[in-house]
Every structure is written in C-alpha cells, then in structure tokens.
C-alpha cells in the first residue's frame, strides 16, 4: 500500500482516539472482530465496501478520513437535516455558481474550489450508467486499460468493477478521490459524508457568498 493511503489509516486512528473509541468498539461498528480491525489500522487489511457502509453509520467523519479536509461545523446542523438527494441538488447548485464565477473570471481564487468539484457533473452520468466506474471512464473518455492504469489496478479488476461484479474497497475509494477527485460521498452514497463535503466547500467561500448560497438553500428547503 502507498504511504499516502496510509494517511487515511492515520486519520482513522486519530478519529477513533478523538472519540475515545476502542478498537473493539470500532470493530463492532464495522461488523468484524477486533483482531481484523486491528489489521485495518496496521494496513494489513482494507475495509470492504460493506464495512465502509457500516462505518458511515458510526460517529467517524468519513469525508475527513479519505480527504484530510474537515469543516469548522458552521453549516453541518442545517445540512444534516437534509436527505442525500437534497444534498445532491445543493452541491450541484454550488457547482453551477462556482463554475459561473470561475468561467467569467469574476472571482479568481475560486479555481481551487472548482477543481475540487470537477466530479459533480459525473453524478448525472453515474445515474445514467448506474455504475460510477463506467460513468467515470465515459466522462473522462478513456479506454478501460488507461482507466485501470490511472487507478493503479489491473484491467480485469476494473472490468469487474464496471460490470458490478466487484465493489471498491477503502484503498480504491481513496484512489478515486486522489487521482480523479471523485468524492467518497458519491461512491458510498452517504448523506453524512456528503454533508461534510458541502460544509468544507462552503468554508472555502467568502462569507458574503456563503450567506447567499445558504439563503438559496433555505428557500428551496421551505418550498419543499
């Protein structure tokens, strides 16, 4: 495993300690033995897709673990009240606003935000193809071999992922983020993770624009 992926495991342990959770308690969250969970933190075992879905239900900040980015919590309470598909709509709105200002060179320092959100149009593609890997490859206009190389896996594994015969583990979900900026929230379809991501994006935006975006959210939420 790469040293950078090990940073994910370092943050996992850090979160566990911050929350005063034992390895045994973490093992119960992900439905495995304490011995197997210990191997996860030692980089001797990856978390499966199913185990990650269980971890999403724990107090652990999944978005922070995979990305190293954490929100200051100003907007989390509001965002956590929303459904996953509400949050999909909201991140799409933020993307369109940021894209508009970047393309029109109105706010130059939003380029970094835009880069982090490049995957957002992929959400529509993944709904069409019903598979994030197939959608990503079509979105990037790459052949299977090139896509597999980009993710650091063999072509057989990539084909299995495209056909839904295999699901990504914790290292591959990190690779999707690290190499293609695909959010772990979208791969895992997790509401709490997506709320954390939106909160971190809002943190990067100037206060006056944050307030305008939140106002748009509030209007939509009231209409619903």
Short mmCIF file of N, CA and C in Angstrom, two decimals, residues 74-76 78-79 82 90 93-94 97 198-199 202-203 205-222:
data_model
loop_
_atom_site.label_atom_id
_atom_site.label_comp_id
_atom_site.label_asym_id
_atom_site.label_seq_id
_atom_site.Cartn_x
_atom_site.Cartn_y
_atom_site.Cartn_z
N UNK A 74 -19.84 25.02 10.95
CA UNK A 74 -20.82 26.12 10.95
C UNK A 74 -22.13 25.73 10.27
N UNK A 75 -22.06 24.90 9.25
CA UNK A 75 -23.25 24.60 8.46
C UNK A 75 -23.74 23.16 8.61
N UNK A 76 -23.03 22.37 9.40
CA UNK A 76 -23.33 20.94 9.43
C UNK A 76 -24.74 20.64 9.94
N UNK A 78 -27.53 22.30 9.74
CA UNK A 78 -28.52 22.54 8.69
C UNK A 78 -28.44 21.44 7.63
N UNK A 79 -27.23 21.08 7.22
CA UNK A 79 -27.05 20.11 6.15
C UNK A 79 -27.44 18.70 6.58
N UNK A 82 -31.00 17.37 5.97
CA UNK A 82 -31.46 17.14 4.61
C UNK A 82 -31.23 15.69 4.17
N UNK A 90 -28.09 20.36 -3.81
CA UNK A 90 -27.40 21.53 -3.28
C UNK A 90 -25.95 21.61 -3.76
N UNK A 93 -25.98 22.91 -7.19
CA UNK A 93 -26.20 24.37 -7.21
C UNK A 93 -24.88 25.09 -6.94
N UNK A 94 -24.15 24.64 -5.92
CA UNK A 94 -22.86 25.28 -5.61
C UNK A 94 -21.92 25.16 -6.80
N UNK A 97 -22.79 27.71 -9.46
CA UNK A 97 -22.41 29.07 -9.03
C UNK A 97 -20.91 29.27 -9.16
N UNK A 198 -19.98 19.28 1.61
CA UNK A 198 -20.58 20.58 1.29
C UNK A 198 -20.15 21.63 2.32
N UNK A 199 -20.11 21.22 3.58
CA UNK A 199 -19.69 22.15 4.64
C UNK A 199 -18.26 22.62 4.42
N UNK A 202 -18.24 25.15 1.52
CA UNK A 202 -18.75 26.44 1.97
C UNK A 202 -17.71 27.19 2.81
N UNK A 203 -16.93 26.45 3.60
CA UNK A 203 -15.88 27.07 4.40
C UNK A 203 -14.87 27.82 3.53
N UNK A 205 -15.50 29.41 0.77
CA UNK A 205 -16.12 30.53 0.06
C UNK A 205 -16.26 31.73 0.99
N UNK A 206 -16.04 32.93 0.45
CA UNK A 206 -16.16 34.14 1.25
C UNK A 206 -17.53 34.22 1.93
N UNK A 207 -17.54 34.80 3.13
CA UNK A 207 -18.75 34.84 3.96
C UNK A 207 -19.95 35.40 3.20
N UNK A 208 -19.77 36.48 2.45
CA UNK A 208 -20.92 37.10 1.78
C UNK A 208 -21.56 36.15 0.77
N UNK A 209 -20.72 35.36 0.08
CA UNK A 209 -21.25 34.40 -0.89
C UNK A 209 -21.82 33.17 -0.19
N UNK A 210 -21.18 32.78 0.92
CA UNK A 210 -21.72 31.69 1.73
C UNK A 210 -23.16 31.99 2.11
N UNK A 211 -23.38 33.20 2.61
CA UNK A 211 -24.72 33.58 3.08
C UNK A 211 -25.74 33.55 1.95
N UNK A 212 -25.33 33.99 0.75
CA UNK A 212 -26.25 33.98 -0.39
C UNK A 212 -26.61 32.55 -0.78
N UNK A 213 -25.61 31.66 -0.76
CA UNK A 213 -25.86 30.26 -1.11
C UNK A 213 -26.77 29.61 -0.08
N UNK A 214 -26.52 29.89 1.20
CA UNK A 214 -27.36 29.33 2.26
C UNK A 214 -28.79 29.85 2.14
N UNK A 215 -28.93 31.11 1.73
CA UNK A 215 -30.27 31.68 1.52
C UNK A 215 -31.01 30.91 0.42
N UNK A 216 -30.30 30.58 -0.67
CA UNK A 216 -30.90 29.79 -1.75
C UNK A 216 -31.33 28.43 -1.22
N UNK A 217 -30.45 27.80 -0.42
CA UNK A 217 -30.78 26.50 0.17
C UNK A 217 -32.04 26.60 1.02
N UNK A 218 -32.08 27.66 1.85
CA UNK A 218 -33.21 27.82 2.77
C UNK A 218 -34.53 28.00 2.01
N UNK A 219 -34.49 28.77 0.92
CA UNK A 219 -35.70 28.99 0.11
C UNK A 219 -36.17 27.66 -0.48
N UNK A 220 -35.24 26.90 -1.04
CA UNK A 220 -35.61 25.60 -1.63
C UNK A 220 -36.17 24.67 -0.57
N UNK A 221 -35.54 24.67 0.60
CA UNK A 221 -35.97 23.78 1.68
C UNK A 221 -37.37 24.13 2.15
N UNK A 222 -37.67 25.45 2.22
CA UNK A 222 -39.02 25.89 2.65
C UNK A 222 -40.06 25.52 1.60
#
